[in-house]
CSV table of C-alpha atoms and ligand atoms in Angstrom, one decimal:
chain,number,residue,atom,x,y,z
A,193,UNK,CA,-32.4,27.0,-32.0
A,194,UNK,CA,-32.5,23.0,-31.9
A,195,UNK,CA,-33.0,20.4,-34.0
A,196,UNK,CA,-34.4,17.4,-31.6
A,197,UNK,CA,-33.6,14.1,-32.9
A,198,UNK,CA,-35.9,11.2,-31.5
A,199,UNK,CA,-34.8,7.7,-32.0
A,200,UNK,CA,-31.5,9.7,-32.3
A,201,UNK,CA,-29.1,6.7,-30.3
A,202,UNK,CA,-30.6,4.2,-33.0
A,203,UNK,CA,-28.3,3.0,-35.5
A,204,UNK,CA,-29.5,5.3,-38.4
A,205,UNK,CA,-30.5,8.8,-36.0
A,206,UNK,CA,-27.2,8.2,-34.1
A,207,UNK,CA,-25.9,9.0,-37.7
A,208,UNK,CA,-27.6,12.2,-38.1
A,209,UNK,CA,-27.1,13.6,-35.1
A,210,UNK,CA,-23.0,12.9,-36.1
A,211,UNK,CA,-23.4,15.0,-40.1
A,212,UNK,CA,-25.8,17.3,-37.8
A,213,UNK,CA,-23.2,18.4,-35.3
A,214,UNK,CA,-20.7,18.2,-38.1
A,215,UNK,CA,-22.4,20.9,-39.8
A,216,UNK,CA,-22.2,23.0,-37.0
A,217,UNK,CA,-26.5,22.1,-36.5
A,218,UNK,CA,-27.6,21.9,-32.2
A,219,UNK,CA,-28.9,19.4,-31.3
A,220,UNK,CA,-31.6,17.7,-28.6
A,221,UNK,CA,-31.6,14.1,-28.6
A,222,UNK,CA,-34.4,11.9,-27.3
A,223,UNK,CA,-34.0,8.4,-27.2
A,224,UNK,CA,-36.1,6.2,-24.9
A,225,UNK,CA,-33.2,3.6,-25.1
A,226,UNK,CA,-35.3,0.1,-25.1
A,227,UNK,CA,-33.8,-0.7,-28.3
A,228,UNK,CA,-30.0,1.7,-28.0
A,229,UNK,CA,-27.2,1.8,-25.9
A,230,UNK,CA,-26.7,4.7,-23.5
A,231,UNK,CA,-22.6,4.9,-24.4
A,232,UNK,CA,-24.2,5.7,-28.4
A,233,UNK,CA,-24.6,9.3,-26.8
A,234,UNK,CA,-21.5,9.6,-25.5
A,235,UNK,CA,-19.9,8.2,-29.3
A,236,UNK,CA,-21.5,10.4,-30.5
A,237,UNK,CA,-20.0,13.7,-28.4
A,238,UNK,CA,-16.5,11.8,-29.0
A,239,UNK,CA,-16.9,11.8,-33.1
A,240,UNK,CA,-18.5,15.2,-33.1
A,241,UNK,CA,-16.3,16.9,-30.2
A,242,UNK,CA,-19.7,18.9,-28.9
A,243,UNK,CA,-22.3,18.2,-26.2
A,244,UNK,CA,-25.7,18.2,-27.0
A,245,UNK,CA,-28.5,17.4,-23.9
A,246,UNK,CA,-30.4,14.0,-24.2
A,247,UNK,CA,-33.9,13.6,-23.1
A,248,UNK,CA,-34.6,9.6,-21.7
A,249,UNK,CA,-38.0,9.8,-23.5
A,250,UNK,CA,-40.9,7.7,-24.7
A,251,UNK,CA,-42.6,9.4,-26.7
A,252,UNK,CA,-45.9,7.8,-25.8
A,253,UNK,CA,-44.7,10.0,-22.2
A,254,UNK,CA,-46.8,12.9,-23.7
A,255,UNK,CA,-46.3,15.0,-20.4
A,256,UNK,CA,-42.6,14.4,-20.8
A,257,UNK,CA,-42.9,15.2,-24.1
A,258,UNK,CA,-44.4,18.7,-23.4
A,259,UNK,CA,-41.2,19.1,-20.9
A,260,UNK,CA,-39.1,18.5,-23.7
A,261,UNK,CA,-40.2,21.4,-25.8
A,262,UNK,CA,-41.0,23.4,-22.9
A,263,UNK,CA,-37.1,23.5,-22.0
A,264,UNK,CA,-35.4,23.7,-25.8
A,265,UNK,CA,-35.5,25.9,-28.1
A,266,UNK,CA,-36.9,23.0,-31.1
A,267,UNK,CA,-36.9,24.0,-34.8
A,268,UNK,CA,-37.1,21.2,-36.1
A,269,UNK,CA,-37.5,17.9,-35.8
A,270,UNK,CA,-35.7,14.7,-37.5
A,271,UNK,CA,-38.7,12.2,-36.6
A,272,UNK,CA,-36.9,8.5,-36.8
A,273,UNK,CA,-38.5,6.6,-32.7
A,274,UNK,CA,-40.2,3.9,-33.4
A,275,UNK,CA,-40.7,-0.2,-33.3
A,276,UNK,CA,-39.2,-1.9,-36.4
A,277,UNK,CA,-38.6,-5.7,-36.4
A,278,UNK,CA,-40.8,-6.5,-39.4
A,279,UNK,CA,-41.4,-10.1,-37.9
A,280,UNK,CA,-42.3,-8.7,-34.0
A,281,UNK,CA,-45.1,-6.6,-35.5
A,282,UNK,CA,-47.5,-9.2,-37.0
A,283,UNK,CA,-47.1,-11.0,-33.3
A,284,UNK,CA,-47.2,-7.6,-31.4
A,285,UNK,CA,-50.0,-5.4,-34.2
A,286,UNK,CA,-51.1,-3.6,-31.1
A,287,UNK,CA,-48.2,-3.0,-29.5
A,288,UNK,CA,-46.3,-1.2,-33.1
A,289,UNK,CA,-49.6,0.4,-33.8
A,290,UNK,CA,-49.7,2.3,-30.9
A,291,UNK,CA,-45.7,3.1,-29.3
A,292,UNK,CA,-45.2,3.9,-33.7
A,293,UNK,CA,-48.9,5.9,-34.5
A,294,UNK,CA,-49.9,7.7,-30.9
A,295,UNK,CA,-46.3,8.4,-29.7
A,296,UNK,CA,-46.2,10.2,-33.7
A,297,UNK,CA,-49.2,11.9,-32.3
A,298,UNK,CA,-48.2,13.0,-29.2
A,299,UNK,CA,-45.5,14.4,-31.1
A,300,UNK,CA,-47.4,16.1,-33.9
A,301,UNK,CA,-49.7,18.0,-30.4
A,302,UNK,CA,-46.2,18.8,-28.6
A,303,UNK,CA,-44.8,20.3,-31.4
A,304,UNK,CA,-47.9,22.1,-32.4
A,305,UNK,CA,-48.2,23.3,-29.0
A,306,UNK,CA,-44.8,25.1,-28.8
A,307,UNK,CA,-45.4,26.5,-32.6
A,308,UNK,CA,-42.5,24.0,-34.2
A,309,UNK,CA,-43.8,23.0,-37.4
A,310,UNK,CA,-41.4,21.6,-39.6
A,311,UNK,CA,-40.5,17.5,-39.9
A,312,UNK,CA,-38.4,15.1,-41.5
A,313,UNK,CA,-40.3,11.6,-40.7
A,314,UNK,CA,-38.2,8.3,-41.3
A,315,UNK,CA,-40.3,6.0,-43.7
A,316,UNK,CA,-39.8,3.6,-45.4
A,317,UNK,CA,-39.9,2.0,-48.9
A,318,UNK,CA,-41.7,-0.4,-47.2
A,319,UNK,CA,-44.7,1.5,-48.1
A,320,UNK,CA,-44.3,0.1,-51.3
A,321,UNK,CA,-45.7,-3.0,-50.3
A,322,UNK,CA,-45.2,-5.8,-52.7
A,323,UNK,CA,-45.3,-3.8,-56.0
A,324,UNK,CA,-44.1,-5.8,-58.8
A,325,UNK,CA,-43.1,-2.6,-60.9
A,326,UNK,CA,-39.1,-1.8,-60.4
A,327,UNK,CA,-37.6,0.8,-59.6
A,328,UNK,CA,-40.1,2.4,-57.2
A,329,UNK,CA,-42.0,6.2,-57.5
A,330,UNK,CA,-43.0,8.1,-55.2
A,331,UNK,CA,-46.2,8.4,-56.7
A,332,UNK,CA,-46.9,5.2,-57.1
A,333,UNK,CA,-49.7,3.3,-54.3
A,334,UNK,CA,-49.0,2.8,-50.7
A,335,UNK,CA,-49.4,-0.6,-49.5
A,336,UNK,CA,-47.8,-3.0,-46.9
A,337,UNK,CA,-47.3,-6.2,-46.1
A,338,UNK,CA,-46.6,-6.0,-42.1
A,339,UNK,CA,-48.3,-3.6,-39.5
A,340,UNK,CA,-44.9,-2.3,-38.9
A,341,UNK,CA,-45.5,-1.4,-42.9
A,342,UNK,CA,-49.0,-0.3,-42.4
A,343,UNK,CA,-47.6,2.7,-39.3
A,344,UNK,CA,-45.4,3.9,-41.7
A,345,UNK,CA,-47.7,4.3,-43.8
A,346,UNK,CA,-50.3,5.6,-42.0
A,347,UNK,CA,-48.3,8.1,-40.1
A,348,UNK,CA,-47.1,8.8,-44.2
A,349,UNK,CA,-51.6,10.0,-44.0
A,350,UNK,CA,-51.7,11.3,-41.0
A,351,UNK,CA,-48.5,14.1,-42.1
A,352,UNK,CA,-50.1,14.8,-45.5
A,353,UNK,CA,-53.5,15.1,-44.4
A,354,UNK,CA,-52.1,17.8,-41.8
A,355,UNK,CA,-50.2,19.6,-44.0
A,356,UNK,CA,-53.2,19.8,-45.9
A,357,UNK,CA,-55.3,20.9,-43.4
A,358,UNK,CA,-53.0,24.1,-42.0
A,359,UNK,CA,-50.2,25.4,-44.7
A,360,UNK,CA,-47.8,26.2,-41.5
A,361,UNK,CA,-46.7,22.5,-41.4
A,362,UNK,CA,-44.0,21.2,-43.6
A,363,UNK,CA,-43.3,17.8,-43.8
A,364,UNK,CA,-40.3,15.6,-45.5
A,365,UNK,CA,-41.2,11.5,-45.9
A,366,UNK,CA,-38.0,10.2,-46.4
A,367,UNK,CA,-38.1,6.5,-48.0
A,368,UNK,CA,-35.2,4.6,-46.6
A,369,UNK,CA,-34.3,1.3,-49.1
A,370,UNK,CA,-31.7,-0.8,-47.0
A,371,UNK,CA,-29.0,1.6,-44.9
A,372,UNK,CA,-26.2,-0.2,-44.3
A,373,UNK,CA,-22.6,0.0,-43.5
A,374,UNK,CA,-21.5,1.4,-40.6
A,375,UNK,CA,-19.6,5.3,-38.9
A,376,UNK,CA,-15.8,4.7,-40.5
A,377,UNK,CA,-14.5,4.9,-37.7
A,378,UNK,CA,-16.3,2.3,-36.5
A,379,UNK,CA,-17.6,3.4,-33.3
A,380,UNK,CA,-21.4,3.8,-34.4
A,381,UNK,CA,-22.8,0.8,-36.3
A,382,UNK,CA,-26.1,-1.5,-36.1
A,383,UNK,CA,-26.0,-3.7,-33.3
A,384,UNK,CA,-29.0,-5.6,-32.9
A,385,UNK,CA,-30.3,-7.4,-30.0
A,386,UNK,CA,-30.3,-11.7,-30.3
A,387,UNK,CA,-30.7,-12.9,-34.0
A,388,UNK,CA,-30.5,-10.1,-36.7
A,389,UNK,CA,-33.5,-10.6,-39.3
A,390,UNK,CA,-31.1,-8.3,-41.4
A,391,UNK,CA,-28.8,-9.4,-44.1
A,392,UNK,CA,-26.0,-7.5,-42.9
A,393,UNK,CA,-26.1,-8.1,-39.3
A,394,UNK,CA,-26.6,-11.5,-40.5
A,395,UNK,CA,-23.3,-11.7,-42.3
A,396,UNK,CA,-21.3,-10.0,-40.2
A,397,UNK,CA,-22.1,-12.0,-37.3
A,398,UNK,CA,-21.0,-14.5,-38.9
A,399,UNK,CA,-17.8,-13.0,-40.0
A,400,UNK,CA,-17.1,-12.1,-36.7
A,401,UNK,CA,-17.4,-15.9,-35.5
A,402,UNK,CA,-20.7,-15.8,-33.7
A,403,UNK,CA,-22.7,-17.7,-35.8
A,404,UNK,CA,-21.7,-20.2,-38.6
A,405,UNK,CA,-23.2,-19.9,-41.1
A,406,UNK,CA,-26.1,-17.7,-42.7
A,407,UNK,CA,-29.4,-18.9,-44.4
A,408,UNK,CA,-29.9,-17.5,-47.9
A,409,UNK,CA,-33.8,-17.4,-47.9
A,410,UNK,CA,-34.6,-18.7,-51.5
A,411,UNK,CA,-32.5,-19.0,-54.9
A,412,UNK,CA,-35.3,-19.5,-57.3
A,413,UNK,CA,-36.5,-15.6,-57.7
A,414,UNK,CA,-36.6,-14.2,-61.4
A,415,UNK,CA,-33.2,-12.6,-60.6
A,416,UNK,CA,-29.6,-12.6,-61.6
A,417,UNK,CA,-28.8,-15.4,-59.5
A,418,UNK,CA,-32.0,-15.8,-58.2
A,419,UNK,CA,-31.7,-14.0,-54.9
A,420,UNK,CA,-33.3,-11.8,-53.6
A,421,UNK,CA,-32.0,-7.8,-55.3
A,422,UNK,CA,-32.2,-4.9,-52.3
A,423,UNK,CA,-31.1,-1.3,-52.7
A,424,UNK,CA,-28.3,-0.8,-49.9
A,425,UNK,CA,-27.0,2.6,-49.4
A,426,UNK,CA,-24.4,3.6,-46.8
A,427,UNK,CA,-25.9,5.0,-43.9
A,428,UNK,CA,-23.9,7.6,-43.9
A,429,UNK,CA,-25.5,8.7,-46.8
A,430,UNK,CA,-28.7,8.2,-46.1
A,431,UNK,CA,-27.9,10.5,-42.4
A,432,UNK,CA,-26.6,13.5,-45.0
A,433,UNK,CA,-30.1,12.8,-46.9
A,434,UNK,CA,-31.9,14.1,-44.0
A,435,UNK,CA,-30.0,17.3,-43.4
A,436,UNK,CA,-31.3,17.8,-47.4
A,437,UNK,CA,-34.4,16.9,-46.1
A,438,UNK,CA,-34.6,19.5,-43.0
A,439,UNK,CA,-32.9,22.3,-45.6
A,440,UNK,CA,-35.8,21.6,-47.6
A,441,UNK,CA,-38.3,21.7,-45.0
A,442,UNK,CA,-36.8,24.7,-43.4
A,443,UNK,CA,-37.5,26.0,-47.0
A,444,UNK,CA,-40.7,24.6,-48.0
A,445,UNK,CA,-44.6,24.2,-46.8
A,446,UNK,CA,-46.4,20.5,-47.6
A,447,UNK,CA,-45.4,17.3,-47.6
A,448,UNK,CA,-43.2,15.7,-49.4
A,449,UNK,CA,-42.2,11.7,-49.9
A,450,UNK,CA,-38.8,10.9,-51.0
A,451,UNK,CA,-36.7,7.7,-52.1
A,452,UNK,CA,-33.6,8.0,-50.1
A,453,UNK,CA,-32.0,4.6,-52.3
A,454,UNK,CA,-29.4,4.6,-54.8
A,455,UNK,CA,-30.8,2.8,-57.9
A,456,UNK,CA,-29.0,0.3,-58.1
A,457,UNK,CA,-29.8,-3.1,-56.5
A,458,UNK,CA,-27.9,-6.1,-55.3
A,459,UNK,CA,-28.6,-9.5,-54.6
A,460,UNK,CA,-27.6,-11.6,-51.6
A,461,UNK,CA,-25.0,-13.8,-53.0
A,462,UNK,CA,-23.6,-10.6,-54.4
A,463,UNK,CA,-23.6,-9.4,-51.3
A,464,UNK,CA,-21.8,-11.7,-49.2
A,465,UNK,CA,-19.2,-11.8,-52.1
A,466,UNK,CA,-19.0,-8.3,-51.7
A,467,UNK,CA,-18.1,-8.8,-47.6
A,468,UNK,CA,-16.3,-11.3,-47.9
A,469,UNK,CA,-13.8,-9.1,-50.7
A,470,UNK,CA,-14.3,-6.4,-47.4
A,471,UNK,CA,-13.2,-8.6,-45.0
A,472,UNK,CA,-10.7,-11.3,-46.2
A,473,UNK,CA,-12.9,-14.0,-45.0
A,474,UNK,CA,-15.2,-16.9,-46.3
A,475,UNK,CA,-18.8,-16.9,-45.4
A,476,UNK,CA,-20.5,-20.3,-45.5
A,477,UNK,CA,-23.8,-20.0,-46.6
A,478,UNK,CA,-26.6,-22.2,-46.6
A,479,UNK,CA,-29.6,-21.8,-49.5
A,480,UNK,CA,-33.1,-22.4,-47.7
A,481,UNK,CA,-37.2,-21.6,-48.9
A,482,UNK,CA,-37.9,-17.4,-49.0
A,483,UNK,CA,-38.7,-15.7,-46.5
A,484,UNK,CA,-42.9,-15.4,-45.9
A,485,UNK,CA,-43.5,-11.6,-47.3
A,486,UNK,CA,-40.3,-11.2,-49.7
A,487,UNK,CA,-40.5,-10.3,-52.3
A,488,UNK,CA,-37.6,-10.1,-55.7
A,489,UNK,CA,-36.4,-7.1,-56.5
A,490,UNK,CA,-37.3,-3.5,-54.6
A,491,UNK,CA,-35.2,-0.6,-55.6
A,492,UNK,CA,-35.6,2.5,-56.1
A,493,UNK,CA,-36.1,5.5,-58.2
A,494,UNK,CA,-33.7,8.3,-56.5
A,495,UNK,CA,-34.9,11.4,-59.3
A,496,UNK,CA,-36.3,12.9,-57.1
A,497,UNK,CA,-34.2,13.2,-54.3
A,498,UNK,CA,-31.5,14.3,-56.3
A,499,UNK,CA,-33.7,16.8,-58.1
A,500,UNK,CA,-36.0,18.6,-54.8
A,501,UNK,CA,-33.0,17.4,-52.1
A,502,UNK,CA,-29.9,17.9,-54.5
A,503,UNK,CA,-28.8,14.9,-52.4
A,504,UNK,CA,-26.7,11.1,-54.4
A,505,UNK,CA,-26.0,8.8,-52.6
A,506,UNK,CA,-22.4,8.8,-53.4
A,507,UNK,CA,-20.3,5.6,-51.6
A,508,UNK,CA,-20.2,2.2,-53.0
A,509,UNK,CA,-21.2,-1.2,-52.4
A,510,UNK,CA,-17.2,-1.6,-51.1
A,511,UNK,CA,-17.1,0.6,-48.8
A,512,UNK,CA,-20.6,0.0,-47.3
A,513,UNK,CA,-19.0,-3.6,-46.6
A,514,UNK,CA,-15.8,-2.5,-44.7
A,515,UNK,CA,-17.1,-0.1,-42.5
A,516,UNK,CA,-19.8,-2.5,-41.3
A,517,UNK,CA,-16.7,-5.0,-41.3
A,518,UNK,CA,-14.6,-2.5,-39.0
A,519,UNK,CA,-18.0,-1.9,-36.7
A,520,UNK,CA,-18.9,-5.7,-36.6
A,521,UNK,CA,-15.3,-6.9,-35.8
A,522,UNK,CA,-14.8,-3.9,-33.2
A,523,UNK,CA,-18.3,-4.8,-31.4
A,524,UNK,CA,-17.9,-8.8,-31.3
A,525,UNK,CA,-14.0,-8.2,-29.6
A,526,UNK,CA,-16.0,-6.2,-27.1
A,527,UNK,CA,-18.2,-9.1,-25.9
A,528,UNK,CA,-14.8,-11.2,-25.7
B,842,UD1,C1,-36.3,-5.7,-44.3
B,842,UD1,C2,-37.9,-5.1,-44.0
B,842,UD1,C3,-38.6,-4.2,-44.6
B,842,UD1,C4,-37.7,-3.0,-43.7
B,842,UD1,C5,-35.8,-2.8,-43.5
B,842,UD1,C6,-35.2,-2.2,-42.9
B,842,UD1,C7,-38.7,-8.0,-44.0
B,842,UD1,C8,-39.5,-8.6,-45.0
B,842,UD1,N1,-38.8,-6.3,-44.8
B,842,UD1,O1,-36.4,-5.4,-45.7
B,842,UD1,O2,-39.9,-3.9,-44.5
B,842,UD1,O3,-38.5,-2.0,-43.6
B,842,UD1,O4,-35.8,-4.3,-43.2
B,842,UD1,O5,-35.2,-2.7,-41.4
B,842,UD1,O6,-38.7,-8.0,-43.3
B,842,UD1,N2,-32.3,-12.7,-46.0
B,842,UD1,C9,-31.3,-13.3,-46.8
B,842,UD1,N3,-31.0,-14.2,-44.8
B,842,UD1,C10,-30.7,-13.5,-43.7
B,842,UD1,C11,-32.3,-12.0,-44.1
B,842,UD1,C12,-31.8,-11.5,-45.6
B,842,UD1,O7,-31.4,-14.1,-47.8
B,842,UD1,O8,-30.3,-13.6,-42.9
B,842,UD1,C13,-32.0,-11.6,-48.0
B,842,UD1,C14,-33.9,-10.9,-48.0
B,842,UD1,O9,-34.2,-12.4,-48.3
B,842,UD1,C15,-33.8,-10.1,-49.4
B,842,UD1,C16,-32.3,-9.3,-48.1
B,842,UD1,O10,-31.5,-10.5,-47.7
B,842,UD1,O11,-34.2,-11.0,-49.9
B,842,UD1,C17,-32.7,-8.3,-47.7
B,842,UD1,O12,-32.6,-8.7,-46.4
B,842,UD1,P1,-33.4,-7.5,-45.0
B,842,UD1,O13,-32.0,-7.5,-44.4
B,842,UD1,O14,-34.0,-8.5,-44.0
B,842,UD1,O15,-34.1,-6.2,-45.7
B,842,UD1,P2,-35.3,-6.3,-46.6
B,842,UD1,O16,-36.4,-7.7,-46.4
B,842,UD1,O17,-35.7,-5.9,-47.7
């Protein structure tokens, strides 16, 4: 039996696939390749020494999805497919709601038809909205500051309602904090299209000479150095959290939300300094006003992940930056 990984060719999905294969699981990788390259599947094979089916299917294609379940013996699903750009979701809300929510409903329908009832869902710390109290705990009220964030809130609610209505279902809703870094091989990582929205990919492009400088969004927050503080975690730690969540849903019915973060926050300037250490390069930056919708501090209370899943992030900031740089410098060389 196999684990279906939706969004398996994406930044997080590809790392999840590698860890599943390393743990001896069989996988089916599903992706519509709208924001991922087809070569990612080959790289996953190369790293794991294993082959697996790749389904080029969009979750909005309900029939295509039915064929994936009919053609493979799927035991559980790790669901990461979805649109994820916050700014884009503000300009294109219908696209985001339709893609992320309808896609997930289709997935639940196809799973029910196939008698598959366990899912690990890729949620986000964005479901805590503009909550000013840190660290964030899973029992906090949920809200959203963007259509993207609202899709995560709504999907969490749908899955929780489904588990309450039908006792066969089992869900683990993983609320990711800020995943950064890359596979230590340098073969897998985050490669955004166009101008990166997120901090680490932007810094990496500055280091690689693709951009002249970083713009720091605000240095007047009530934090150590005035810049925003986030709970960054290594994408490999995050991927391993999915394996723990999978073990959990295999053994427990219901729906549980779990934070995946380290519990430690770093400011933008601390990240810049760590990246400079890792790369040996200077990252020039300018300070600009705050970015709309940003909050001062986001950090996880990671206690539930340790208690329920037996998961804890192990990789530190220097590893995160060194691995991110290894991938980004390779990617920049390939472009030249
Ligand atoms: C963002 C999204 C969040 C999403 C997450 C993962 C917003 C408002 N939030 O989180 O919903 O779940 O990505 O994809 O977009 N920064 C700069 N300069 C830059 C980029 C970022 O100073 O060029 C700062 C930000 O102000 C923030 C920190 O770096 O303080 C981290 O930003 P980012 O990597 O975009 O993550 P989040 O905003 O935390």
